[in-house]
Structures are given as C-alpha cells and as structure tokens.
Coordinates of C-alpha atoms in Angstrom, one line a residue:
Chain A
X52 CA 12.9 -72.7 26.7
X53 CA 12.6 -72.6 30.3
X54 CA 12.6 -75.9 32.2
X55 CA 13.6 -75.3 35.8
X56 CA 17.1 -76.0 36.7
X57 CA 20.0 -78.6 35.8
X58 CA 18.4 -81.8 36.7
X59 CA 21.3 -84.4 36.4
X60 CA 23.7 -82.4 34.3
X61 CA 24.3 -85.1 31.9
X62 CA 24.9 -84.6 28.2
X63 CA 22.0 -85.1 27.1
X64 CA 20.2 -82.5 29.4
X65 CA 23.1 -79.9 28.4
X66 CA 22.8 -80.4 25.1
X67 CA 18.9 -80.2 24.6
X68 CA 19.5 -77.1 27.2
X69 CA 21.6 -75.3 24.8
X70 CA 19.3 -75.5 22.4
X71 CA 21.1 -77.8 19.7
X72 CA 19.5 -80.3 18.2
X73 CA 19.7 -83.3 19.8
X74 CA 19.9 -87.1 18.3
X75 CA 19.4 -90.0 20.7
X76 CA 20.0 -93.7 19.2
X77 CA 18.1 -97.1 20.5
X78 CA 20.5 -99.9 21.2
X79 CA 19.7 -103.1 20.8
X80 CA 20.5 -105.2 24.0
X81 CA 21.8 -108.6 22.5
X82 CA 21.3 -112.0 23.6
X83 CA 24.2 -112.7 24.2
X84 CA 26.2 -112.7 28.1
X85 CA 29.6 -110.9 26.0
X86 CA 29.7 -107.1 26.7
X87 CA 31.9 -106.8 23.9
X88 CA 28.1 -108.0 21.7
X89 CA 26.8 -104.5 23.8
X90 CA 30.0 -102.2 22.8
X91 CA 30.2 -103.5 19.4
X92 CA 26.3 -102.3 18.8
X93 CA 28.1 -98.7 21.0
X94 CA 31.0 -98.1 19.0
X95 CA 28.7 -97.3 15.7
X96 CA 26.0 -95.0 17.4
X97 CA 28.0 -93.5 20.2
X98 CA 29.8 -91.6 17.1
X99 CA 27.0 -89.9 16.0
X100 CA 24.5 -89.3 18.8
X101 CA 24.3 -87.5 22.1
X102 CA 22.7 -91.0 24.3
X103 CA 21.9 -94.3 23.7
X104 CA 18.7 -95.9 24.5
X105 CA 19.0 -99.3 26.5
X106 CA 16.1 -100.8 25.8
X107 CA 14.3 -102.8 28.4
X108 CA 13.2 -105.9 26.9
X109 CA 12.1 -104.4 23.9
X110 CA 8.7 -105.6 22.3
X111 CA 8.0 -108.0 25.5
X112 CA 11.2 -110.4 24.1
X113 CA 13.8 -111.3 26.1
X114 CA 17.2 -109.6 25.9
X115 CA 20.0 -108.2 27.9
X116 CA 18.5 -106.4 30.5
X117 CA 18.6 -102.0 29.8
X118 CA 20.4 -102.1 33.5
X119 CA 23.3 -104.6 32.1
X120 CA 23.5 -102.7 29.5
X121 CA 23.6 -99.2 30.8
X122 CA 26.4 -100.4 33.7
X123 CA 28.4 -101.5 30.6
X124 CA 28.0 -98.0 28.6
X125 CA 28.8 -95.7 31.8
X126 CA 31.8 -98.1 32.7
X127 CA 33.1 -97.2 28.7
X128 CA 32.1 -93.1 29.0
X129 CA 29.3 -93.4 27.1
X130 CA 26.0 -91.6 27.5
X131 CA 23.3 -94.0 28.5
X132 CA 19.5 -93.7 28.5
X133 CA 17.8 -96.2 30.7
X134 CA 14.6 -97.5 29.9
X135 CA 12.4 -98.8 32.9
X136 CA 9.1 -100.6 31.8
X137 CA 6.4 -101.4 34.4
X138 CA 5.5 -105.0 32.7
X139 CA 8.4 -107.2 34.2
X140 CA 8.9 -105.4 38.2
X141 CA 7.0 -104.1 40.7
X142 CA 7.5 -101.1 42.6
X143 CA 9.6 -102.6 44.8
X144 CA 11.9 -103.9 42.2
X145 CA 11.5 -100.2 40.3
X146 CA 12.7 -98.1 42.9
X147 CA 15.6 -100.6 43.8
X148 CA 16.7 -100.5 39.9
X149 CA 16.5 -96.5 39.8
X150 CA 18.8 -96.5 43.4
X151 CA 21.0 -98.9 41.5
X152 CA 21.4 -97.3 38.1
X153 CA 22.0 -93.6 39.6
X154 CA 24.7 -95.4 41.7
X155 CA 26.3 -96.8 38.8
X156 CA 26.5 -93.7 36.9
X157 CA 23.1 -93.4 35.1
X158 CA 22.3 -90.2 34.7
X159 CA 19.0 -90.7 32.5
X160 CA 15.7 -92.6 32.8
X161 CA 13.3 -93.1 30.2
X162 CA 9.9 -93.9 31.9
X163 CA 7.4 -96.4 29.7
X164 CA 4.7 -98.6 30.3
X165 CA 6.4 -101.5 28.0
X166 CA 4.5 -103.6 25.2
X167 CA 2.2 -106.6 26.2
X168 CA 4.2 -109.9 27.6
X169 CA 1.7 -111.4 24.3
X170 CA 3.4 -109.3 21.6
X171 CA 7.0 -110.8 22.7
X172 CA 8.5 -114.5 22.5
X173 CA 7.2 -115.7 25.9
X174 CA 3.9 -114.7 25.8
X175 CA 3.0 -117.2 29.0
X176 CA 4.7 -115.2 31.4
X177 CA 2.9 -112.8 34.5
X178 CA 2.1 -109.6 33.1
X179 CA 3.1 -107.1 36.2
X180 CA 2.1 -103.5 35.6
X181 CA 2.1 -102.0 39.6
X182 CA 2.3 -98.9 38.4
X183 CA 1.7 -97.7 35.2
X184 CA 4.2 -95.1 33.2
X185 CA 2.9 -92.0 34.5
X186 CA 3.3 -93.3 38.5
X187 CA 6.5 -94.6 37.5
X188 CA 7.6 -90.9 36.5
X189 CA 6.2 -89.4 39.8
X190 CA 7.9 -92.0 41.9
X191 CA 11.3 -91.3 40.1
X192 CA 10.5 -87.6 40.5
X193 CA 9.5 -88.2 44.3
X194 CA 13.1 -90.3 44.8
X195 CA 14.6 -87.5 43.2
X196 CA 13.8 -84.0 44.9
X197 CA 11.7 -85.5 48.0
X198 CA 14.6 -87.7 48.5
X199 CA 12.1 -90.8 49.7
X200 CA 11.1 -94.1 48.7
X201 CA 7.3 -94.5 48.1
X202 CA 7.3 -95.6 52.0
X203 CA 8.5 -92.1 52.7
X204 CA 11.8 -93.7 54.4
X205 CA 14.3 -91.1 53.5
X206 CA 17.2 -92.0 51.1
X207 CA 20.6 -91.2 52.3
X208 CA 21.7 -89.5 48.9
X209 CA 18.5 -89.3 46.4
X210 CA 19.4 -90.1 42.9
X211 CA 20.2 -87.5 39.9
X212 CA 17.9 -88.1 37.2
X213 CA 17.0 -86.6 34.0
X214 CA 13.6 -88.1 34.2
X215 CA 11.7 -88.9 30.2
X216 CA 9.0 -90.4 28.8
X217 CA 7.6 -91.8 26.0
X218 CA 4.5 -90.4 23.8
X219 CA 2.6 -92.2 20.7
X220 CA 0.7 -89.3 18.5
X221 CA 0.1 -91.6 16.0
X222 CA -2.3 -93.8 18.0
X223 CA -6.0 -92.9 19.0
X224 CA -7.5 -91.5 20.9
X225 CA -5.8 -88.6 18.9
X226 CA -7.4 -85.8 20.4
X227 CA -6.2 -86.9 23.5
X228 CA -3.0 -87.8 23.2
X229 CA -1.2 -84.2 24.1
X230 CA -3.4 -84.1 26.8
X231 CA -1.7 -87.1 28.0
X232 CA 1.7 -85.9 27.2
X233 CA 0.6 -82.9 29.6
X234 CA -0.3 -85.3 32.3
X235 CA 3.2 -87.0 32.1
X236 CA 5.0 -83.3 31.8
X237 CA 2.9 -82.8 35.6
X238 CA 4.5 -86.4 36.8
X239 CA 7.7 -85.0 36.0
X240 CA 8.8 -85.9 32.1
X241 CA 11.6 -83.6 31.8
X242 CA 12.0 -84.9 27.6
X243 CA 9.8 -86.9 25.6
X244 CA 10.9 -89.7 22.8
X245 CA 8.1 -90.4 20.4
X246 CA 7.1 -93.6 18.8
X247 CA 8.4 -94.1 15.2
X248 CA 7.0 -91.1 12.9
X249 CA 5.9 -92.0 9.5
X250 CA 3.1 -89.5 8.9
X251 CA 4.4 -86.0 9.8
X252 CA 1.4 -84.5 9.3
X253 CA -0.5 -86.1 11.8
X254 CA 2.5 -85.0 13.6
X255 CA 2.3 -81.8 12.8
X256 CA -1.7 -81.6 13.9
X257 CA -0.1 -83.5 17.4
X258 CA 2.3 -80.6 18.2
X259 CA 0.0 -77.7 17.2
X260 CA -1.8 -78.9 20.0
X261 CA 1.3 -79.4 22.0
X262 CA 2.5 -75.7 21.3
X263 CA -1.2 -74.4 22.4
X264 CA -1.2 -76.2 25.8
X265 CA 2.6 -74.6 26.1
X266 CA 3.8 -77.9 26.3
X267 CA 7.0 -76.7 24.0
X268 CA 8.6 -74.6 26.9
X269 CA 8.3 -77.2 29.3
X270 CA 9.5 -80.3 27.6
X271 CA 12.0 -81.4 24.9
X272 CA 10.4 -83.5 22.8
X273 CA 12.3 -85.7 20.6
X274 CA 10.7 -87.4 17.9
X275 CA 11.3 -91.1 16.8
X276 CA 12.5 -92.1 13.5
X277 CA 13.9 -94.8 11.5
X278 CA 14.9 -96.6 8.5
X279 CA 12.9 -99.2 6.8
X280 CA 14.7 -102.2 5.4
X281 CA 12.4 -103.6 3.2
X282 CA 8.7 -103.3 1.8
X283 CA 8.4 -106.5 4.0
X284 CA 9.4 -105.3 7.0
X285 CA 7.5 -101.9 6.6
X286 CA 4.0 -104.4 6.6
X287 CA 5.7 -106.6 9.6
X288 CA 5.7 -103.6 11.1
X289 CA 3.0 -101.8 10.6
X290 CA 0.5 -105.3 11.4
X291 CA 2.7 -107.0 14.3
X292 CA 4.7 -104.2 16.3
X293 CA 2.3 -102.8 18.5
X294 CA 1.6 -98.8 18.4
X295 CA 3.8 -98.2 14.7
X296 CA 1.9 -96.5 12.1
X297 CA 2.8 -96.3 8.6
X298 CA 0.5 -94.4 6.1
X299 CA -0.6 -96.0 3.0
X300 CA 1.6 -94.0 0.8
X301 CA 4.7 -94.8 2.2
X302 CA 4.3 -98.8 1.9
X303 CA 3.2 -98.0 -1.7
X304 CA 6.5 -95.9 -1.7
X305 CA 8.7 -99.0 -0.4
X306 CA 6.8 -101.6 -3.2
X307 CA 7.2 -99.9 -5.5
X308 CA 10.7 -99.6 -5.5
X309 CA 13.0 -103.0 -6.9
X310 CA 13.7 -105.0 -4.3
X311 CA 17.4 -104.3 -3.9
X312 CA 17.0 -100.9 -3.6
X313 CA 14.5 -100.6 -1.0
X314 CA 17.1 -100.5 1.9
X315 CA 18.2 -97.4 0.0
X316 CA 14.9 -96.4 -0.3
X317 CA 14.1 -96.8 3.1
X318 CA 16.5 -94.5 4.4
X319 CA 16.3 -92.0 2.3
X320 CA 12.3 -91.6 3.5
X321 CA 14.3 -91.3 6.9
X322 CA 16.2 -88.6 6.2
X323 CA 13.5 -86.7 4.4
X324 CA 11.7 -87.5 7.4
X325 CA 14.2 -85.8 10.0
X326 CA 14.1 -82.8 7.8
X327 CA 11.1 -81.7 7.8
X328 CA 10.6 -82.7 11.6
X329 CA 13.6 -80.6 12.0
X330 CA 11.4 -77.9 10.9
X331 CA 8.4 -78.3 13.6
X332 CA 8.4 -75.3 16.2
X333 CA 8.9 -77.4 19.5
X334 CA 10.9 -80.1 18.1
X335 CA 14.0 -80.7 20.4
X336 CA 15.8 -83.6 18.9
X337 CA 15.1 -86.9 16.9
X338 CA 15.5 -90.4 18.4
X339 CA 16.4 -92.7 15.6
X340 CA 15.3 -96.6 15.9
X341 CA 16.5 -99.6 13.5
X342 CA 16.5 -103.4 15.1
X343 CA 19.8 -104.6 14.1
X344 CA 20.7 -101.9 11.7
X345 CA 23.5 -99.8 13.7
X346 CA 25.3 -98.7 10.6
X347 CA 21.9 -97.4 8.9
X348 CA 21.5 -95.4 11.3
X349 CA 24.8 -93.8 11.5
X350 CA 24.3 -93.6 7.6
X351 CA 20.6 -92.1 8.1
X352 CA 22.4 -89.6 11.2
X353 CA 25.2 -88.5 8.9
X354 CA 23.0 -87.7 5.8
X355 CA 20.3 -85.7 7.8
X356 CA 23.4 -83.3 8.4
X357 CA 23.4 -83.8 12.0
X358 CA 27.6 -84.6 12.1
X359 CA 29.3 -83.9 14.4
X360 CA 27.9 -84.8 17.6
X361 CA 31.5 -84.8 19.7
X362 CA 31.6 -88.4 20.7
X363 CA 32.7 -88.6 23.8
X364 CA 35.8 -91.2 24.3
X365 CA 35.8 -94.6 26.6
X366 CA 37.7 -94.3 29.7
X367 CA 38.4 -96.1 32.3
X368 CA 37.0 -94.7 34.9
X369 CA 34.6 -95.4 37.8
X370 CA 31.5 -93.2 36.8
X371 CA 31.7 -90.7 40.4
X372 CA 35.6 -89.5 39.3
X373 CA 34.1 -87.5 36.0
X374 CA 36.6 -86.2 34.8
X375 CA 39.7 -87.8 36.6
X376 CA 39.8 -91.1 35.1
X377 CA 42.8 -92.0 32.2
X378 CA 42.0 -90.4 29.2
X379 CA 42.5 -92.1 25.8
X380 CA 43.0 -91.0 23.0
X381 CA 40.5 -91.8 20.1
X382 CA 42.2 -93.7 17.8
X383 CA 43.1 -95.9 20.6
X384 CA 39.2 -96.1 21.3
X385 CA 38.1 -99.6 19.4
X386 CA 41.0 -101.3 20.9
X387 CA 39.9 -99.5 24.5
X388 CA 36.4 -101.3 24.0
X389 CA 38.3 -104.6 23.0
X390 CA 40.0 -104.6 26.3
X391 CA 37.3 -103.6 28.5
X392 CA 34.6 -105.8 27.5
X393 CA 37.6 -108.4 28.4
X394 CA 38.2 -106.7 32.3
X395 CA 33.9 -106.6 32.0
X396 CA 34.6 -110.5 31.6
X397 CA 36.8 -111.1 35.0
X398 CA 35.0 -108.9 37.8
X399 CA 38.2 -109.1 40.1
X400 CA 40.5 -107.4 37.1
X401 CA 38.4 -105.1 36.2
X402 CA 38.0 -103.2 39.6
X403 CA 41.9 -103.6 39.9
X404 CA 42.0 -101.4 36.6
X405 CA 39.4 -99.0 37.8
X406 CA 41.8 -98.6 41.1
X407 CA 44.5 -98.1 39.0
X408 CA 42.8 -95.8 36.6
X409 CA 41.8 -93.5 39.3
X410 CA 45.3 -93.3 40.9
Chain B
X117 CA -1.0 -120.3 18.6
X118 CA -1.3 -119.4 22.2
X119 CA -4.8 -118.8 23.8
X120 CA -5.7 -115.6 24.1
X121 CA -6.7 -113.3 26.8
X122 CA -10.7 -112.8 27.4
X123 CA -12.4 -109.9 26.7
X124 CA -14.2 -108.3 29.2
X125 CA -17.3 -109.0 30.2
X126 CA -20.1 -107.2 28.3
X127 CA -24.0 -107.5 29.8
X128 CA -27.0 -107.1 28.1
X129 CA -28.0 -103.0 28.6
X130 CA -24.9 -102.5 30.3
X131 CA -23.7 -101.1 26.6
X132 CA -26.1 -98.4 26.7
X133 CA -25.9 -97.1 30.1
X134 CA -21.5 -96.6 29.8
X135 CA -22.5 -95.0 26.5
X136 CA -25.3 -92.7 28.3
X137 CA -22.4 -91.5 31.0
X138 CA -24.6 -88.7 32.1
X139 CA -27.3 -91.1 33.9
X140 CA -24.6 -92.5 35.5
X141 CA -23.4 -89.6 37.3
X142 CA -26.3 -88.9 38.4
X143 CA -26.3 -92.7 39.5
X144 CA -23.2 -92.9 41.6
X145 CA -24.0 -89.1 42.8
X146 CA -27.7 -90.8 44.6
X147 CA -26.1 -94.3 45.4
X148 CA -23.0 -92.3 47.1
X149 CA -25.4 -90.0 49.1
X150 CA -27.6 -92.9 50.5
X151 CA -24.4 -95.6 51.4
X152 CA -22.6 -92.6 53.2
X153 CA -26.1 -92.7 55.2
X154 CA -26.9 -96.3 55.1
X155 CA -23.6 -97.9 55.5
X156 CA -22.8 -96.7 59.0
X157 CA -26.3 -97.8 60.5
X158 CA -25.9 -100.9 59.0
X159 CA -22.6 -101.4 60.4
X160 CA -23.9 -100.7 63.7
X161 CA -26.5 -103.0 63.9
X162 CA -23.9 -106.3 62.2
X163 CA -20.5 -104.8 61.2
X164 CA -19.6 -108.2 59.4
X165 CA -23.3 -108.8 57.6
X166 CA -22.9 -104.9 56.6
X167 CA -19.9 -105.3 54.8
X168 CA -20.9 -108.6 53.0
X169 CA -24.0 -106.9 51.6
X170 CA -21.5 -104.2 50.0
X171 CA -19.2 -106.3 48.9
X172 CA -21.5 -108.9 47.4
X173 CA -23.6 -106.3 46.0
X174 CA -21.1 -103.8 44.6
X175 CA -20.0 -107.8 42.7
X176 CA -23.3 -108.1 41.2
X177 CA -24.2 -104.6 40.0
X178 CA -20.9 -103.3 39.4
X179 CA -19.8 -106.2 37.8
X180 CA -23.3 -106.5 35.7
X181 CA -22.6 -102.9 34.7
X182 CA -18.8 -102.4 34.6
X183 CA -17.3 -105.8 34.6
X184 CA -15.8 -104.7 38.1
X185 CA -12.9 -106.2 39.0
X186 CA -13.0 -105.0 42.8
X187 CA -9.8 -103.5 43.4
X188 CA -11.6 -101.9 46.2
X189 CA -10.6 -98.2 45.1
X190 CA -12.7 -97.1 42.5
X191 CA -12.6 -94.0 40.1
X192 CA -15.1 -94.7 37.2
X193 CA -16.5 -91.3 37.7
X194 CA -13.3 -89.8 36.8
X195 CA -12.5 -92.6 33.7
X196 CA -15.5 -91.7 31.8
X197 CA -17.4 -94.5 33.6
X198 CA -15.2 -97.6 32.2
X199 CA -13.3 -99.5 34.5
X200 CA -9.8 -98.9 33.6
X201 CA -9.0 -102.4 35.5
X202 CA -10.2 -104.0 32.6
X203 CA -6.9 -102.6 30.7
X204 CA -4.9 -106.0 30.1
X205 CA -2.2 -103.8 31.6
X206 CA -4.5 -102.2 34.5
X207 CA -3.3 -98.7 33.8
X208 CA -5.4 -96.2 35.5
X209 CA -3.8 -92.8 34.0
X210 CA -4.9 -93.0 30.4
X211 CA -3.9 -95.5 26.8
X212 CA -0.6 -97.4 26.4
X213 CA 1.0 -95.6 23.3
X214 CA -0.2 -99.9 21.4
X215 CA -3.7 -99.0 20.5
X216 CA -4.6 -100.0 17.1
X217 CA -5.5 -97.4 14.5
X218 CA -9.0 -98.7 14.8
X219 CA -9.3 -97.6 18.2
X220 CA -8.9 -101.7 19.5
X221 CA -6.4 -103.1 22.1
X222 CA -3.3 -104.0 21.5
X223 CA -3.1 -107.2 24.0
X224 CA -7.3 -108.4 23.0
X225 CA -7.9 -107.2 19.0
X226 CA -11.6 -107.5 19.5
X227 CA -12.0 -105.7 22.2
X228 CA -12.6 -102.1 22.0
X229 CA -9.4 -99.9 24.4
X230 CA -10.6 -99.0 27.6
X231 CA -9.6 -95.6 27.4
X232 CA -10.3 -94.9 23.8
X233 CA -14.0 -95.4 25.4
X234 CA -13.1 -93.9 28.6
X235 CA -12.5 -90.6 26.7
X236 CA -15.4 -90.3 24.3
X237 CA -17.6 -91.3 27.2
X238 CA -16.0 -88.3 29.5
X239 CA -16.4 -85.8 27.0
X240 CA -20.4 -86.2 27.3
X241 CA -20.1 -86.1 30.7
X242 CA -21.4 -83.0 32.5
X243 CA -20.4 -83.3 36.2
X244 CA -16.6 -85.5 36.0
X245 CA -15.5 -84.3 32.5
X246 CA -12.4 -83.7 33.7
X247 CA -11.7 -85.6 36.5
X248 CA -10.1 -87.6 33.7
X249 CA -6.7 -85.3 33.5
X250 CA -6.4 -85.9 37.4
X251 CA -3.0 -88.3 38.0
X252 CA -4.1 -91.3 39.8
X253 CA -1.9 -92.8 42.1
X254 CA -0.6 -96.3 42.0
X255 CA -3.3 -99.1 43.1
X256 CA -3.4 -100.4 47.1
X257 CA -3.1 -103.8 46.2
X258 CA -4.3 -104.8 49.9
X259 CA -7.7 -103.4 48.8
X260 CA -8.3 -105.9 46.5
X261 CA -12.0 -107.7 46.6
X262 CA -12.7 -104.6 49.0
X263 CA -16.0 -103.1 48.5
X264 CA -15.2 -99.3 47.1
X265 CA -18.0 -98.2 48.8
X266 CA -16.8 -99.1 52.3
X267 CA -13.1 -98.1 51.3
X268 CA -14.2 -94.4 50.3
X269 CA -16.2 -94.2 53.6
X270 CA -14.0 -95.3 55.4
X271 CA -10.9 -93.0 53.5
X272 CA -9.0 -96.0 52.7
X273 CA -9.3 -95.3 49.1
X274 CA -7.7 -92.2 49.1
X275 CA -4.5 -93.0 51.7
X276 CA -1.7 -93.2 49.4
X277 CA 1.8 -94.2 50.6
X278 CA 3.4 -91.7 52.6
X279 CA 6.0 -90.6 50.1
X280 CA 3.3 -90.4 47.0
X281 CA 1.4 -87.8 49.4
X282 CA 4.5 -85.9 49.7
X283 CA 5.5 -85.7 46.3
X284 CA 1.3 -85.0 45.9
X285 CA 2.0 -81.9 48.0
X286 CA 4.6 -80.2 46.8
X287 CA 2.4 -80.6 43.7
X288 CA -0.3 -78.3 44.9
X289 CA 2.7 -76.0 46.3
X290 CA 3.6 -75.6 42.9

C-alpha cells in the first residue's frame, strides 16, 4: 500500500502501515462526570485493540463528550480515536475542537456527519450541520498541511492528524456509495471505519468496486463489526438505529436459537463475520462495536485470533514527553487507572503529578 | 410522540420535470445565458427593483420547482437537479451513511432521500453527469435569501474562504 508519508505517527497509522491487521474498538462515553466510568469501559478494550473510538454523542443521545473522553485516554497512554460530528458545532466550534485535541495529545480524527438530533433522546434540540462530513475532512486536512484556519489566518504549530472517515455500503444508493468513499479519500480520509457489517456479500460487491477505482492503495479501510445480544436487539436494531442493516437470514439465525443462548449466538456470527472479512483483498482492519458490551468484545477480539495486540501501558505522563514519562509496569496498570481517574478528579493534583512524572 | 419534521414541498408537475433532468439542463443552460444578459441592464436602469425581481422570482419558480430554500449559492445542475438543501441535515456532498434500505430518509420516513434521487436523476443527465463527484465547499451562510442568480453573476457564489481556496489549490497541484 502506498499512502504518502507518516501523517501523525500514531499507533494506529504505524500499525495499518505495516500491514498488520488492525482492530479498533468503540467506547462508550458514559453518563456519568467519574473518569474512572471512562477507564473502566478502557481497561477491557485497550487490551485487545490498537485505538479506541470516542464516540461523539453517539446516535444524537447525550453522553460524555468524545473530547472528554479522548483527554482522559491520552492522559492514561492509551490510543484514542476522536470522533467529530457536524450535528452539535459549527465550524467555528470544529476547528477550535481539532486545535484543542491535537494539543492534548490526539493524534486521530474520525470525520462523520453524526445521526439526526430526532433519532437521539432530545430530539427538540437545533440541528447544526455547517459543514457536512466531507468539508469537515478537507478543513482538518487544510489545518493540517496548509497550516490555516478556514479564514486563512495561519496557525502557529498546525495540528498532526491521522485524518478518517466513516463509510455505510450497506445503504442505498449502492452503486454510489464507493464513489462517495472516493470523494472523501480526495478530502483527505487517510482510513475508513464502516458501519456494522452483517451481509458480507453486499460487502464484498462494495469493495470489488472499491478495488477497481484503486481505492485499496490509497486508504485503509476498516470494516465495522459487532456482537448481537439478543434476537430482540438484532430487530431494535435493524428498525430504530439509523443506517444498520441486518439480512433476513441472520435475525432468522438469532430466533431461532433459545433464548439463553443467543448472546452466544450472537458472537459467534461475529467472529464468523471477522473471518471471512479478513479474507477481502483491501481489508485493512475491523472496528468492532457493542453498546455496553466491553467484555463481548474482548471475547469476540480474542476468538477471531487477533491476540495479541501489545497493549500499550498507562503512564503518567503529559502527552508532548512520549516516551519520557514514569513507566509502570503492567500488573501495576488497574491500580495506575484507579489512581488517576482520582488525580483526573482534583485538577490542581493532578498537574502536580504530571510535573513530577516528567522530572 | 414528538412532531415530526415536514417533508418538502412537492408541486403539481414539478415531479416530472426533476425526473426528466435532461429538459432541465437545457433550462438552466437558456435562463443562465439570458440573466447574465438581462440582469446587468436591469440593474442599470433600478439596481434595487432589479434584484427584487430575481429574488422574488427565483422564490416562486424555483421554489414551485425545487422547493428552493434560497441559500443564495446554488448547484442543482451538479446534484442531479434536487436541491440538496432539502436534506434535513443540508449536506451538499452526497447521502448521510442513515438512508433506509428503501431508499427513504432517515430524519422524514416518507420522504424519498435527496440524494438517492439526486443520483438516479444525474445518471440521465447528459451535460452535468458528473458534476455530481465535484467536492462542494461549505455553504456562505451570509448568502442566505440571496438570489443565485445575482450571486453567480456577481462571483459571490463561488468565493470560498480564503483557507478552503488554498487547500482547493494545492488540490489541482496534485
């Protein structure tokens, strides 16, 4: 694969770069104001993935925002994805946010458009949309290697960013949808992380078309997955979360099965699922998905035969001294996360342990 | 249950013509070539009653025909001839990844997506096919109840800000 050069040289863009299979995992921002409710969700998936998606306000309901998040991640070592939606900021707000993140340590942005403010739990609010996904890359891109904001005033240091974004083959138009993917590849998506994949033929149609446009070599795509919990939630899902599609066969699949079982069942359609995406030309990764369901998804991670992914430990460390900070070791690393989210608690402690740490 | 966004406007006949995309090339093709003629006499004689004509005019035929929502920059010819405004999320580069698998929106379920029509009306299209791949910058909010007309003569339209056109450049470099 030939992509340019090293964009942000952060783990996730070496490891796609060296050509190993890459697994990204969503978190689920919690409602909640305790970072130790963010590293608990971290500790499971930071074990067996290469970056961890922060969502940003996922499905239009109201969470921990993916830039609270991701400054809690970075502060712990971990490898965060942040997602930027264009429903709840304008481009003012945006390009703010991006300075912000890439000054905190954030080394990856995941560029979407964002679900409907109707599909979440406060479906009265302002729907914002300044810019739509595929500006939102470009600008990102722009603050990046023109070094400017959209004004054209020049930034004193431009932000590192592995730039991403998102891509649905499953939903019509169908024949137009790599077309689209192109179009975001041209606004600067340097990875792509597909929307859950139930039906891999259909996916297999979408890359075809992917490989003939040549899209392969200039983009990793990684392709969304996830477990189902239930026969329930595989028909929640399919009728109420915007954009999922879920064949016929596999809900028949999931009833079919006695109810206690059909967690089991669920994953085990995952894991099929990863292995025969595994075995698309053009396939860089998988990004696996489960609301609430961290340790599934460890489970689901582990028995695709993707272990080990070479966790990397929580330091303490302010994110520009890579390298320097106080290393722990790993068995030390739950009660690391214990104390930190308590320093993350008292802001005037915690920067006197960063000093420390760096002396 | 919470009341639900409109659908956009639909007007008798204006159906068939966005579903006949070819006339309307040919359409915007003759109505460009006489307000880039018209437009600047007119606006020599009474700049202000000039631009109220357009603007009140572009309201009534665009918005019989398009549901125009006069954001004062338009590119129907390169969306297939549907307004993409009409998007509940006004996205002017192509579908949100929440269409339904029967080709609806995901914000109004009885309304048809924008750019589920926007592409199967390019793809008859003979002159602006492809105009459809091109990356549309982000909307001039200041243009807004602008007549497009006016804007595109003028070259307001296509002004975007300063750091967009560099980033556009280096584009082309490429």
């Amino acid at each position: 694969m030939n992509a340019g050069p090293m964009r942000a040289g952060s783990r996730l863009e070496r490891v796609l770069r060296s050509g190993r299979f890459a697994v990204t995992a969503e978190l689920d921002a919690p409602d909640s104001a305790d970072p130790n409710d963010v590293y608990q969700n971290a500790l499971v998936l930071a074990e067996v993935c290469d970056a961890i998606n922060a969502t940003d306000g996922a499905g239009a309901n109201c969470h921990m925002s993916s830039m609270g998040c991701c400054a809690l991640l970075v502060r712990a070592g971990y490898e965060a994805i942040l997602q930027v939606g264009c429903r709840d900021r304008n481009r003012i707000a945006i390009q703010g946010d991006l300075l912000g993140a890439a000054a905190m340590g954030v080394k990856n942005v995941l560029c979407l458009t964002g679900d409907d403010v109707s599909a979440g739990d406060q479906p009265e609010a302002k729907r914002v949309f300044d810019l739509d996904s595929i500006q939102l890359l470009q600008v990102a891109r722009m603050m990046r290697d023109q070094g400017v904001l959209l004004s054209g005033r020049k930034l004193r240091t431009p932000p590192k960013f592995f730039l991403g974004a998102v891509e649905n083959p499953f939903a019509p138009p169908l024949d137009w949808r790599p077309l689209r993917l192109e179009k975001k590849v041209r606004a600067g998506a340097e990875f792509i992380q597909t929307q859950y994949c139930f039906d891999v033929p259909r996916l297999q149609q979408f890359m075809r078309r992917v490989r003939d446009l040549g899209l392969h070599e200039k983009v990793y795509i990684l392709v969304g997955v996830g477990p189902l919990r239930s026969h329930k939630a595989a028909e929640f899902m399919r009728d109420r979360v915007p954009g999922v599609w879920i064949p016929d066969d596999v809900i028949q699949r999931m009833a079919k099965t006695p109810k206690a079982q059909q967690a089991e069942e669920g994953k085990r359609i995952c894991v099929e699922i990863i292995q025969q995406v595994r075995e698309i030309e053009g396939v860089a990764g998988v990004h696996v998905m489960a609301y609430r369901q961290e340790e599934a998804v460890a489970e689901v991670i582990q028995r695709a035969g993707l272990l080990p992914r070479q966790p990397r430990v929580p330091r303490f460390a302010i994110p520009s001294d890579e390298g320097q900070g106080l290393q722990r070791s790993p068995q030390d690393a739950r009660q690391e996360v214990a104390q930190l989210s308590a320093l993350a608690s008292e802001p005037a402690s915690a920067n006197a342990s960063v000093q420390n740490g760096r002396l | 249950m919470v009341a639900r966004m409109k659908e956009a406007r639909r007007m008798p006949g204006a159906e068939w013509l966005k579903n006949h995309p070819r006339w309307l090339e040919r359409i915007y093709l003759w109505t460009k070539r006489f307000v880039v003629r018209a437009y600047p006499l007119m606006k020599r004689i009474n700049p202000r009653f000039a631009n109220w004509l357009m603007v009140r005019s572009e309201e009534a035929l665009k918005g019989w025909a398009f549901n125009c929502q006069m954001c004062g920059q338009c590119i129907l010819h390169s969306t297939g001839m549907t307004c993409p405004m009409n998007c509940p999320k006004n996205l002017r580069n192509g579908p949100c990844g929440g269409v339904r698998p029967n080709g609806h929106c995901e914000v109004i379920p009885d309304m048809p997506c924008v750019w589920v029509q926007a592409w199967e009306r390019s793809r008859s299209m003979l002159i602006f096919a492809d105009e459809i791949k091109v990356i549309q910058p982000p909307v001039n909010r200041t243009l807004q109840g602008a007549s497009a007309w006016v804007t595109m003569i003028e070259g307001h339209d296509v002004q975007t800000p300063h750091g967009w056109a560099m980033a556009a450049r280096q584009e082309v470099e490429r």
